[in-house]
XYZ file of C-alpha atoms in Angstrom:
690
model
C -27.007 2.620 -78.532
C -27.146 5.825 -78.087
C -28.397 5.408 -73.985
C -25.107 3.576 -73.571
C -22.461 6.669 -74.598
C -22.821 9.000 -71.367
C -22.144 6.784 -68.503
C -18.203 5.653 -70.470
C -17.794 9.212 -70.261
C -18.699 9.914 -67.275
C -16.561 7.155 -66.272
C -13.536 8.655 -68.387
C -13.347 12.318 -66.207
C -13.487 10.663 -63.152
C -10.301 8.689 -64.427
C -8.768 12.103 -65.505
C -9.656 13.552 -61.937
C -8.469 10.870 -59.529
C -4.997 10.956 -61.968
C -5.216 14.909 -61.848
C -5.584 14.234 -57.506
C -2.578 11.505 -57.928
C -0.574 14.140 -59.594
C -0.683 16.147 -56.977
C 0.011 14.058 -54.324
C 3.177 12.767 -55.614
C 4.049 16.523 -55.971
C 2.915 17.889 -52.614
C 4.148 14.733 -50.645
C 2.041 12.239 -48.850
C -1.501 13.711 -46.597
C -0.984 13.937 -42.728
C -2.778 10.674 -41.386
C -4.259 10.501 -37.877
C -2.703 6.927 -38.573
C 0.964 8.050 -39.775
C 3.828 7.115 -37.305
C 4.925 10.944 -35.919
C 9.050 11.540 -37.710
C 10.860 10.356 -34.173
C 13.902 13.421 -35.768
C 17.102 12.992 -37.141
C 18.685 12.875 -33.404
C 16.739 9.900 -32.724
C 18.015 5.750 -33.326
C 15.738 3.590 -35.056
C 16.768 0.761 -32.276
C 19.120 1.187 -29.250
C 20.075 -1.978 -26.777
C 17.256 -3.907 -24.710
C 17.329 -3.065 -21.561
C 18.694 0.943 -21.718
C 19.179 3.882 -19.888
C 17.143 7.454 -20.725
C 18.491 10.246 -21.564
C 16.132 12.789 -20.228
C 16.474 15.623 -23.128
C 13.782 16.365 -25.761
C 13.471 18.478 -28.776
C 15.852 18.920 -31.817
C 20.155 19.508 -31.016
C 20.254 22.427 -32.505
C 22.989 22.560 -35.753
C 25.108 25.634 -37.965
C 26.790 28.466 -36.762
C 26.348 31.548 -35.314
C 26.240 34.841 -37.450
C 29.734 35.388 -37.399
C 29.734 31.937 -38.713
C 31.280 30.674 -35.617
C 30.152 26.852 -34.386
C 28.131 26.949 -30.746
C 28.388 24.714 -28.121
C 31.047 23.464 -24.969
C 33.764 21.439 -25.185
C 34.786 19.124 -22.805
C 38.766 19.428 -23.275
C 39.913 16.416 -21.091
C 37.325 12.577 -20.715
C 38.698 9.165 -20.981
C 35.647 7.106 -22.320
C 37.598 4.198 -22.480
C 39.814 4.037 -19.332
C 39.161 0.405 -18.260
C 40.747 -0.581 -21.223
C 43.883 0.553 -19.609
C 45.895 0.100 -16.017
C 45.031 -4.217 -17.036
C 42.194 -4.473 -17.456
C 40.408 -4.180 -14.449
C 41.116 -0.604 -12.469
C 37.939 0.257 -13.676
C 34.642 -1.775 -13.724
C 31.743 -1.323 -16.633
C 32.103 -0.554 -20.730
C 30.550 2.330 -22.253
C 28.564 0.907 -24.524
C 27.633 -2.956 -25.255
C 26.004 -4.753 -28.045
C 23.269 -6.321 -25.206
C 22.437 -3.350 -23.711
C 23.401 -1.831 -20.534
C 22.528 -4.606 -18.179
C 26.057 -6.109 -19.866
C 27.843 -2.804 -19.775
C 27.421 -1.501 -16.330
C 28.335 -3.977 -14.383
C 30.871 -4.495 -11.177
C 34.313 -6.437 -11.351
C 33.945 -9.554 -10.534
C 36.131 -9.214 -7.840
C 33.996 -6.778 -6.529
C 31.859 -8.975 -4.558
C 29.120 -9.927 -2.410
C 30.239 -6.492 -1.002
C 32.600 -4.228 -2.657
C 35.512 -5.128 -0.455
C 38.247 -6.199 -3.644
C 38.016 -2.455 -4.111
C 41.478 -2.452 -3.243
C 42.250 0.745 -5.795
C 39.190 2.989 -3.763
C 40.900 1.828 -0.534
C 44.081 3.046 -1.481
C 43.049 6.476 -2.262
C 40.852 7.496 -0.166
C 41.550 5.543 2.807
C 38.259 4.037 2.972
C 38.356 0.442 3.030
C 36.031 -0.203 -0.718
C 32.946 -1.697 0.422
C 30.225 -0.660 -1.492
C 26.446 -2.200 -3.630
C 28.359 -4.426 -6.200
C 24.993 -4.402 -8.002
C 24.803 -2.373 -11.228
C 21.034 -2.568 -13.238
C 19.645 -2.004 -12.345
C 19.638 -0.863 -8.899
C 22.342 1.245 -8.557
C 23.145 1.697 -5.284
C 26.229 3.323 -4.746
C 27.630 3.503 -7.925
C 28.122 5.545 -10.435
C 29.109 8.190 -7.605
C 30.761 11.867 -7.938
C 33.386 10.192 -5.528
C 33.993 5.937 -7.098
C 36.889 6.134 -9.530
C 36.404 2.681 -9.582
C 33.205 2.755 -11.607
C 32.310 3.162 -15.385
C 31.097 6.831 -15.502
C 31.080 7.291 -18.854
C 28.466 4.659 -20.835
C 27.644 5.900 -24.375
C 24.077 7.269 -23.118
C 24.979 9.806 -20.574
C 28.195 11.263 -23.656
C 24.557 11.249 -25.573
C 22.508 12.822 -22.926
C 25.918 15.671 -22.814
C 25.402 16.035 -26.911
C 21.513 17.040 -26.926
C 22.412 19.199 -23.435
C 24.631 21.346 -26.309
C 27.821 20.013 -26.304
C 29.473 19.999 -29.396
C 33.350 18.366 -28.603
C 34.544 15.919 -26.356
C 38.528 15.067 -26.591
C 38.794 11.461 -25.711
C 42.156 11.045 -23.966
C 43.097 7.681 -24.574
C 45.235 6.643 -21.129
C 47.051 3.693 -18.865
C 49.511 3.616 -16.375
C 51.999 0.560 -16.391
C 53.320 0.738 -13.018
C 50.005 1.013 -11.190
C 48.429 -2.062 -13.499
C 52.391 -3.898 -12.235
C 51.238 -3.519 -8.706
C 47.584 -4.089 -9.169
C 46.765 -6.928 -7.904
C 43.807 -7.775 -10.633
C 44.746 -7.063 -14.395
C 43.349 -9.596 -17.679
C 46.184 -8.319 -19.707
C 49.306 -6.759 -20.269
C 50.560 -3.492 -18.731
C 52.551 -2.254 -21.564
C 51.412 1.270 -21.687
C 51.044 1.620 -26.252
C 49.240 -1.750 -26.114
C 46.574 0.033 -24.193
C 46.936 3.038 -26.277
C 46.055 1.034 -29.303
C 43.191 -0.566 -28.110
C 41.261 2.161 -26.279
C 42.257 3.770 -30.138
C 40.002 0.107 -31.552
C 37.778 0.360 -28.497
C 36.965 4.560 -29.604
C 36.451 3.660 -33.097
C 33.827 0.509 -32.519
C 31.962 2.506 -30.429
C 31.490 5.080 -32.735
C 30.027 2.240 -34.992
C 28.302 0.963 -32.459
C 26.341 4.997 -32.346
C 26.208 4.858 -35.729
C 24.412 0.812 -36.017
C 21.448 2.291 -33.795
C 21.145 5.150 -36.070
C 21.004 2.971 -39.769
C 23.762 2.390 -40.713
C 27.822 3.916 -40.984
C 28.348 8.294 -40.905
C 24.601 8.482 -38.981
C 25.440 8.466 -35.994
C 26.371 11.562 -33.313
C 29.461 10.898 -31.906
C 32.205 11.713 -34.793
C 35.468 11.587 -34.417
C 37.549 13.509 -36.351
C 41.168 13.918 -37.340
C 41.073 17.592 -38.327
C 39.420 20.456 -37.288
C 37.822 21.114 -40.836
C 36.219 17.682 -39.903
C 35.084 19.009 -36.390
C 33.573 21.880 -37.537
C 31.605 20.010 -40.477
C 30.384 17.297 -37.804
C 29.054 20.428 -35.472
C 27.509 22.309 -37.907
C 25.147 18.966 -38.454
C 23.852 19.612 -35.318
C 26.544 15.882 -33.703
C 30.141 15.618 -31.309
C 33.241 15.908 -32.692
C 35.216 13.867 -30.384
C 39.203 14.613 -31.180
C 41.092 11.533 -30.162
C 44.392 12.143 -27.785
C 46.745 10.954 -24.973
C 47.559 10.954 -21.806
C 49.982 8.149 -20.620
C 53.055 8.427 -18.196
C 55.694 6.720 -20.196
C 54.806 7.145 -23.767
C 57.057 5.594 -26.906
C 58.733 3.470 -24.455
C 59.963 7.013 -22.934
C 60.985 5.990 -18.794
C 62.964 6.711 -17.133
C 65.414 4.809 -14.756
C 67.618 5.632 -12.498
C 68.411 9.170 -14.637
C 68.473 6.940 -18.111
C 66.231 7.370 -20.870
C 64.962 4.055 -22.453
C 64.228 5.401 -25.677
C 65.327 7.532 -28.867
C 64.673 9.976 -30.947
C 63.524 7.515 -33.482
C 61.667 5.969 -30.178
C 59.727 9.395 -30.662
C 59.697 10.187 -34.480
C 58.156 6.502 -34.478
C 55.501 6.317 -31.361
C 54.413 9.807 -32.567
C 53.806 8.556 -36.708
C 51.501 5.893 -34.727
C 49.416 8.160 -33.382
C 48.895 10.269 -35.928
C 47.812 6.897 -37.861
C 45.732 6.507 -34.842
C 43.331 9.452 -35.248
C 45.311 11.385 -32.232
C 45.271 14.855 -32.655
C 46.739 15.499 -28.872
C 48.835 14.755 -26.133
C 50.563 15.269 -23.151
C 54.673 14.486 -22.584
C 54.892 13.011 -19.090
C 51.044 12.277 -16.875
C 52.177 11.219 -12.350
C 56.023 10.261 -13.252
C 59.000 12.361 -14.502
C 59.629 10.322 -17.660
C 62.288 10.673 -20.076
C 60.769 13.586 -21.611
C 59.676 16.200 -18.681
C 59.246 16.019 -14.703
C 55.534 16.098 -13.677
C 54.103 18.456 -11.217
C 53.042 16.699 -8.559
C 49.862 15.326 -7.186
C 49.028 15.647 -3.765
C 47.503 13.699 -0.113
C 47.672 10.244 0.278
C 46.931 10.198 -3.509
C 50.503 12.187 -4.371
C 52.311 9.660 -1.776
C 50.384 6.937 -3.489
C 51.977 7.754 -7.351
C 55.287 9.244 -5.511
C 55.682 5.367 -4.795
C 54.925 4.696 -8.363
C 57.331 7.276 -9.074
C 59.851 5.140 -7.153
C 58.447 1.273 -8.442
C 59.062 2.680 -12.336
C 61.826 5.381 -11.964
C 64.020 3.955 -9.656
C 64.257 7.147 -7.889
C 61.259 9.066 -5.760
C 60.322 13.367 -6.983
C 62.781 15.567 -6.114
C 61.638 19.864 -5.105
C 63.361 22.483 -4.880
C 62.379 26.070 -4.373
C 60.798 27.673 -6.955
C 62.084 30.403 -8.633
C 59.128 32.400 -10.040
C 55.801 33.151 -8.811
C 54.595 29.657 -10.618
C 54.908 26.782 -8.510
C 53.975 23.128 -8.279
C 51.346 21.432 -6.595
C 52.684 20.751 -2.911
C 53.513 16.840 -2.304
C 52.650 16.809 1.510
C 53.426 14.174 4.244
C 50.419 12.200 3.731
C 50.455 8.612 4.859
C 49.489 6.071 2.039
C 49.659 2.562 3.392
C 48.915 0.034 0.953
C 51.020 1.608 -1.293
C 54.250 1.975 0.592
C 53.483 -1.123 1.083
C 55.387 -2.052 -1.864
C 58.725 -1.250 -1.372
C 61.021 -2.277 -0.730
C 62.377 -3.289 2.224
C 64.092 -0.646 3.737
C 62.794 2.199 1.298
C 60.847 5.033 2.153
C 58.673 7.260 1.011
C 61.239 10.739 2.163
C 59.764 14.186 3.699
C 59.593 17.061 2.178
C 59.885 20.333 3.078
C 57.176 23.322 3.057
C 58.632 26.161 1.108
C 59.723 23.629 -1.550
C 56.820 23.152 -3.974
C 59.027 23.069 -7.503
C 60.155 20.147 -9.538
C 64.183 19.999 -9.677
C 63.237 18.086 -12.750
C 62.034 19.968 -16.620
C 62.265 19.281 -20.238
C 65.055 17.056 -20.875
C 66.627 17.849 -24.466
C 63.912 15.104 -25.929
C 61.324 16.210 -23.952
C 62.365 19.583 -26.535
C 63.061 17.093 -29.418
C 59.127 15.118 -29.726
C 57.375 18.802 -28.986
C 59.461 19.794 -32.189
C 57.748 16.664 -33.361
C 54.353 17.331 -32.528
C 54.664 20.880 -34.472
C 55.954 19.099 -37.478
C 52.927 16.449 -37.344
C 50.457 20.382 -36.395
C 49.607 17.615 -33.022
C 48.640 19.871 -30.132
C 50.802 20.362 -26.791
C 48.654 20.023 -23.178
C 50.994 21.433 -20.674
C 49.065 20.126 -18.176
C 50.749 18.127 -15.574
C 53.870 19.728 -16.685
C 56.272 20.507 -13.827
C 56.622 24.119 -13.351
C 60.466 24.297 -14.853
C 59.247 21.933 -17.875
C 55.963 24.088 -18.841
C 58.652 26.931 -18.744
C 60.464 25.162 -21.291
C 58.416 23.890 -22.901
C 56.661 27.271 -23.717
C 60.060 28.671 -24.886
C 59.960 26.136 -27.333
C 56.872 27.263 -28.389
C 57.311 30.638 -28.477
C 60.000 31.042 -30.735
C 57.981 28.625 -33.232
C 55.128 31.224 -32.466
C 53.176 28.122 -32.069
C 49.487 28.384 -31.416
C 49.356 24.219 -29.835
C 49.368 24.727 -26.606
C 46.458 23.400 -24.524
C 45.671 23.527 -20.751
C 42.406 20.544 -20.382
C 41.519 20.181 -16.824
C 43.842 23.021 -14.538
C 46.949 21.046 -13.966
C 48.609 23.949 -15.863
C 49.573 26.309 -13.044
C 47.106 29.475 -13.911
C 50.330 31.953 -13.896
C 50.976 30.856 -17.326
C 47.430 31.202 -18.524
C 48.581 34.859 -20.457
C 51.221 33.322 -21.916
C 49.358 30.476 -23.416
C 46.508 32.749 -24.809
C 49.198 34.937 -26.174
C 50.748 31.952 -28.105
C 46.793 31.294 -29.480
C 46.054 28.338 -27.289
C 42.740 27.153 -26.000
C 42.296 27.101 -21.793
C 39.934 25.058 -19.835
C 38.466 24.307 -16.019
C 38.855 20.985 -14.222
C 34.813 20.430 -13.572
C 34.028 21.250 -10.090
C 31.587 22.087 -8.122
C 29.739 25.298 -9.694
C 30.335 27.588 -6.981
C 34.482 27.912 -7.115
C 34.391 26.568 -10.903
C 32.531 30.044 -11.256
C 34.798 32.186 -9.438
C 38.076 30.775 -11.480
C 36.231 31.291 -14.605
C 35.304 35.206 -13.324
C 38.874 35.559 -12.655
C 39.822 34.676 -15.515
C 37.021 36.350 -18.074
C 38.840 40.067 -18.005
C 41.742 37.575 -20.544
C 39.549 36.324 -21.991
C 37.661 39.264 -23.560
C 41.294 40.811 -23.989
C 42.498 37.755 -26.122
C 38.293 36.812 -28.125
C 37.903 33.207 -26.552
C 35.882 31.058 -25.149
C 36.643 28.723 -22.564
C 36.054 24.961 -22.000
C 35.455 22.658 -18.869
C 37.433 19.161 -18.640
C 35.472 17.149 -16.754
C 38.346 13.871 -16.392
C 35.140 11.286 -15.940
C 37.155 8.038 -15.857
C 39.916 9.713 -14.601
C 40.472 8.251 -11.432
C 39.964 11.910 -9.596
C 36.700 13.152 -8.418
C 33.649 15.367 -9.731
C 31.140 18.322 -8.520
C 29.335 16.315 -4.942
C 25.905 17.535 -4.279
C 25.014 20.878 -2.426
C 21.876 19.263 -1.539
C 18.967 19.486 -2.095
C 17.504 23.194 0.212
C 21.070 24.360 -1.228
C 20.421 27.638 -2.695
C 19.569 28.338 -6.531
C 18.848 24.727 -7.234
C 18.642 22.534 -10.278
C 14.921 23.514 -10.809
C 13.652 19.693 -13.311
C 13.038 20.226 -16.381
C 14.700 23.246 -17.809
C 16.068 24.712 -20.809
C 19.157 23.452 -22.646
C 21.438 27.501 -22.939
C 20.351 27.383 -27.064
C 16.631 27.256 -25.430
C 15.896 24.476 -27.609
C 15.711 21.499 -25.955
C 14.426 20.246 -22.619
C 16.071 18.292 -19.820
C 14.381 16.437 -17.422
C 15.523 14.303 -14.303
C 17.921 11.380 -15.616
C 17.027 7.482 -15.062
C 18.758 4.263 -15.503
C 17.212 1.461 -14.740
C 15.687 1.748 -10.611
C 17.380 4.636 -10.769
C 16.564 8.632 -11.336
C 19.718 10.413 -10.893
C 19.442 14.577 -9.253
C 21.783 16.741 -9.406
C 21.409 18.737 -6.549
C 21.831 15.362 -3.956
C 23.775 13.603 -6.160
C 26.139 15.700 -7.792
C 27.914 14.734 -11.264
C 27.754 11.180 -10.836
C 28.268 10.505 -14.001
C 28.685 11.694 -18.172
C 24.676 12.797 -18.085
C 25.153 14.661 -15.623
C 27.283 17.623 -17.377
C 24.306 18.902 -18.583
C 23.193 19.611 -15.126
C 26.001 21.088 -13.861
C 26.260 23.874 -16.336
C 22.615 24.335 -15.397
C 24.169 24.614 -11.745
C 26.334 26.986 -12.549
C 24.088 29.433 -14.472
C 21.721 29.394 -11.647
C 24.849 29.836 -9.066
C 27.493 31.498 -11.112
C 25.237 33.462 -13.329
C 24.055 33.308 -17.015
C 27.908 34.900 -18.595
C 30.307 32.453 -17.002
C 28.122 29.984 -19.027
C 27.752 32.291 -22.743
C 31.636 31.747 -21.924
C 31.145 27.641 -22.013
C 28.976 28.188 -24.760
C 31.867 29.754 -26.805
C 34.265 27.193 -25.879
C 34.104 24.577 -29.052
C 34.913 27.745 -31.390
C 37.834 28.125 -29.573
C 39.495 25.035 -29.801
C 39.191 24.639 -33.019
C 40.752 28.155 -33.500
C 43.580 26.500 -32.020
C 43.099 23.114 -33.752
C 42.555 24.739 -37.115
C 45.982 27.523 -36.567
C 48.073 25.112 -35.435
C 47.142 22.936 -38.790
C 47.920 25.525 -40.961
C 50.765 26.858 -38.898
C 54.217 26.342 -40.966
C 57.915 26.171 -38.698
C 60.054 29.283 -40.141
C 63.386 28.950 -42.479
C 66.148 29.523 -40.304
C 68.300 32.616 -42.100
C 71.360 32.295 -39.886
C 71.918 27.989 -40.368
C 74.935 27.931 -41.847
C 76.062 31.345 -42.541
C 79.229 33.096 -41.340
C 79.580 34.262 -37.963
C 82.673 35.971 -35.660
C 82.866 36.606 -31.998
C 84.118 39.196 -29.895
C 86.194 36.428 -28.073
C 85.988 32.456 -28.488
C 86.595 30.383 -25.252
C 89.304 27.984 -25.658
C 90.733 24.670 -22.844
C 90.402 21.908 -25.371
C 92.369 20.967 -27.855
C 89.699 18.120 -28.810
C 86.461 20.664 -29.054
C 85.969 24.229 -30.636
C 83.932 26.782 -29.267
C 84.355 29.079 -32.439
C 81.364 31.575 -33.242
C 80.295 29.646 -36.050
C 79.058 26.795 -34.060
C 75.657 28.816 -33.441
C 74.965 27.899 -36.951
C 75.628 25.135 -37.287
C 72.153 23.262 -36.430
C 73.801 21.043 -34.618
C 72.582 20.609 -30.636
C 75.426 19.644 -29.039
C 77.965 21.760 -30.024
C 78.409 25.968 -28.832
C 79.944 29.023 -28.574
C 82.020 30.569 -25.665
C 83.190 33.859 -25.131
C 85.780 34.045 -22.826
C 84.467 34.704 -19.073
C 84.032 38.304 -19.249
C 81.613 40.878 -19.467
C 81.044 43.077 -22.937
C 80.962 40.157 -24.952
C 79.373 39.573 -28.860
C 78.532 37.355 -31.371
C 77.919 38.230 -35.574
C 75.263 36.599 -38.024
C 75.758 37.719 -40.867
C 72.180 36.483 -43.239
C 74.630 37.360 -47.120
C 72.501 39.496 -48.528
C 69.986 41.846 -46.671
C 67.041 40.429 -45.432
C 63.634 40.807 -43.613
C 64.219 39.827 -40.451
C 61.300 39.392 -37.413
C 62.233 37.024 -34.937
C 65.905 35.818 -33.317
C 66.128 32.925 -31.087
C 68.280 32.055 -28.642
C 69.377 29.150 -27.161
C 71.835 29.328 -24.491
C 73.730 27.454 -22.709
C 74.258 26.908 -18.747
C 76.473 30.330 -19.303
C 74.036 33.370 -20.188
C 73.230 36.640 -20.176
C 71.256 38.848 -18.040
C 70.995 41.653 -19.898
C 72.177 41.631 -23.042
C 70.173 43.231 -27.201
C 69.876 41.835 -30.161
C 71.214 44.658 -33.166
C 70.778 44.854 -36.370
C 72.621 46.806 -39.319
C 72.766 46.545 -43.352
C 76.212 46.949 -43.468
C 77.891 45.476 -40.425
C 79.272 48.984 -38.788
C 75.931 51.299 -37.500
C 73.345 49.343 -35.257
C 70.617 49.807 -34.171
C 69.019 48.026 -31.086
C 65.596 45.844 -32.229
C 65.230 44.062 -28.881
C 66.748 44.158 -25.273
C 66.367 42.113 -21.799
C 67.665 43.376 -18.477
C 66.441 39.947 -17.033
C 67.528 37.211 -18.880
C 67.559 33.858 -17.524
C 69.030 31.122 -20.092
C 67.101 28.645 -21.593
C 65.385 29.227 -25.057
C 64.718 33.575 -25.321
C 62.474 34.696 -28.244
C 62.538 38.378 -28.973
C 60.115 39.771 -31.866
C 59.924 43.130 -33.289
C 58.879 44.846 -36.299
C 60.464 43.105 -38.980
C 63.342 45.116 -40.049
C 65.815 44.379 -43.469
C 68.990 43.534 -42.033
C 72.071 41.732 -43.562
C 74.029 41.474 -40.227
C 72.639 39.996 -36.467
C 74.566 40.848 -33.564
C 73.858 39.447 -29.883
C 75.449 41.850 -27.586
C 75.807 41.161 -24.186
C 76.446 43.803 -21.641
C 76.527 41.458 -18.389
C 76.469 38.169 -17.830
C 74.482 35.528 -15.568
C 76.775 33.995 -14.263
C 80.952 33.074 -13.269
C 81.657 32.206 -17.149
C 81.503 33.965 -19.695
C 78.359 32.949 -22.793
C 77.354 30.510 -24.540
C 74.958 29.495 -26.984
C 73.673 26.078 -28.917
C 72.632 28.139 -31.753
C 71.075 31.650 -32.919
C 67.822 31.446 -35.417
C 67.145 34.207 -37.265
C 63.331 34.588 -39.237
C 61.485 36.269 -41.053
C 58.199 35.639 -39.334
């Protein structure tokens, strides 16, 4: 039946055509359809808690590096995401995240209801009555605010907004203070500082998991805790936020002092540093607010300073002690302000001393245990935070770092005397400025612009959110050059509009830096007020921070060529039959022993390296008896000497002489003029090839 064949051939042809179309569709991907759901983009979560805050930023976050291979983006070198877990758990109200959403995370402390009367810390530090509308979600009438010290500013959606706005590195300093915890009326946990640090580290990792969950599972979120500079670079190149863990606490490892007696030892420091490394901590402060067994602090001023000085007494049994500064650098003036509520905590008959206006430096510097801790941090490739150290302690800490050419030094929020900035840059360190009003911030940034250009470094900011400080106030809706919404991010790829949480919409012009989500708005204000060049320096901050960190990780401590070498001297003091001050004591590796000369000028100490070796650096750890004028001399035969380095302004402490690498067998320290009425005395001499 021939008439039936043609239809079957047509069906086979149609089938072949359909198969071809199907194959093409598989190769080319799905055909566009007006009914298809738009791709939300990798930067948007598949689900958020409900209810939640809005982010207010649209557009894909930038990825990758610039044409020179440098990462791009801003760095916040000093923030406190988890400080609500410190200080006994009730000093700062609200949490940075909650599975139940913003209504649970951003709620006031129970004792603040019904009118905020129980906000005692605000009353102590601001001299007010602490009253405020305690309701958070959905109204947020009175908080968070740029001048409220007791309310959560680091809600995760605000940090997300900052990331979407161009920030690529955030240092989350784990923070607490045992004395504030102990004297504060409200708490729901103990006051051990290391317990608080452990808890805050744990909560930081939980926040990472919280964000990951919104994006589909482990490793998929934008909030990435990193423990190396290489990890951080990978995260930033993916367009995500690298979160670095730091520690800022007053008595790390239990290293407090009571009546000038240390309450910790070297074993506590080693054990504590090892634990912090296991927690993922990469940077830390040695002291904060109170003098401790490691170092003296840079004072706070005004009412807050007096309140902290009360805490210093309650913790250590001593108030701050001042002296006239020895150089141009100085600590913050204490002043003689009253802090009535805090002073009520003092024992009967004890009062805060008065301070002379001309004496602005802490008498306390870096202790032997403090130096041991710094050297322990260097061995573990950790970065040292200089802020909060007294001028004397900072000077001594720099001497230790310089003796090893160690680059891992950070000033993260303007609490280091600005006179040390070039010294920090010479080492390879990184500096950031405290988040402040755009005008003063820009002026300070510009004052150091030439220095940054000289050392080819970027700049950072330290928001110190949740840090019990204060943040940029609004310049006012009628101020010149206001932030105009919406605006584009620095990279130009995203658009930032006003941020809304519940019934409250935030406007930087009238609200200031009320919470972390206002960081992009603040940067835009800087661009308007201070100019593009300030923002450009900030935008290169992430690269500079990671460079400092990376160089710290690569640093190798030099081998002391003088250790155990034969030593001789012009003279050796002898007055104690039970203690030797022989030349060999300066090269025995024991900082508790020393060489000491007779009490006269023109003394020398000579070290025989055994054979000719390349020498580039000599370190001299002076005891109290030091040389004001001296030379470092080198020789091949012990007879013909050449001067490699000299000074006429020696001031004791730890000196580092650097010079061009030279072959030498003998190294001699030639003292010309004493700095004291005694002779010369050296604890240790170091000779290094690098």
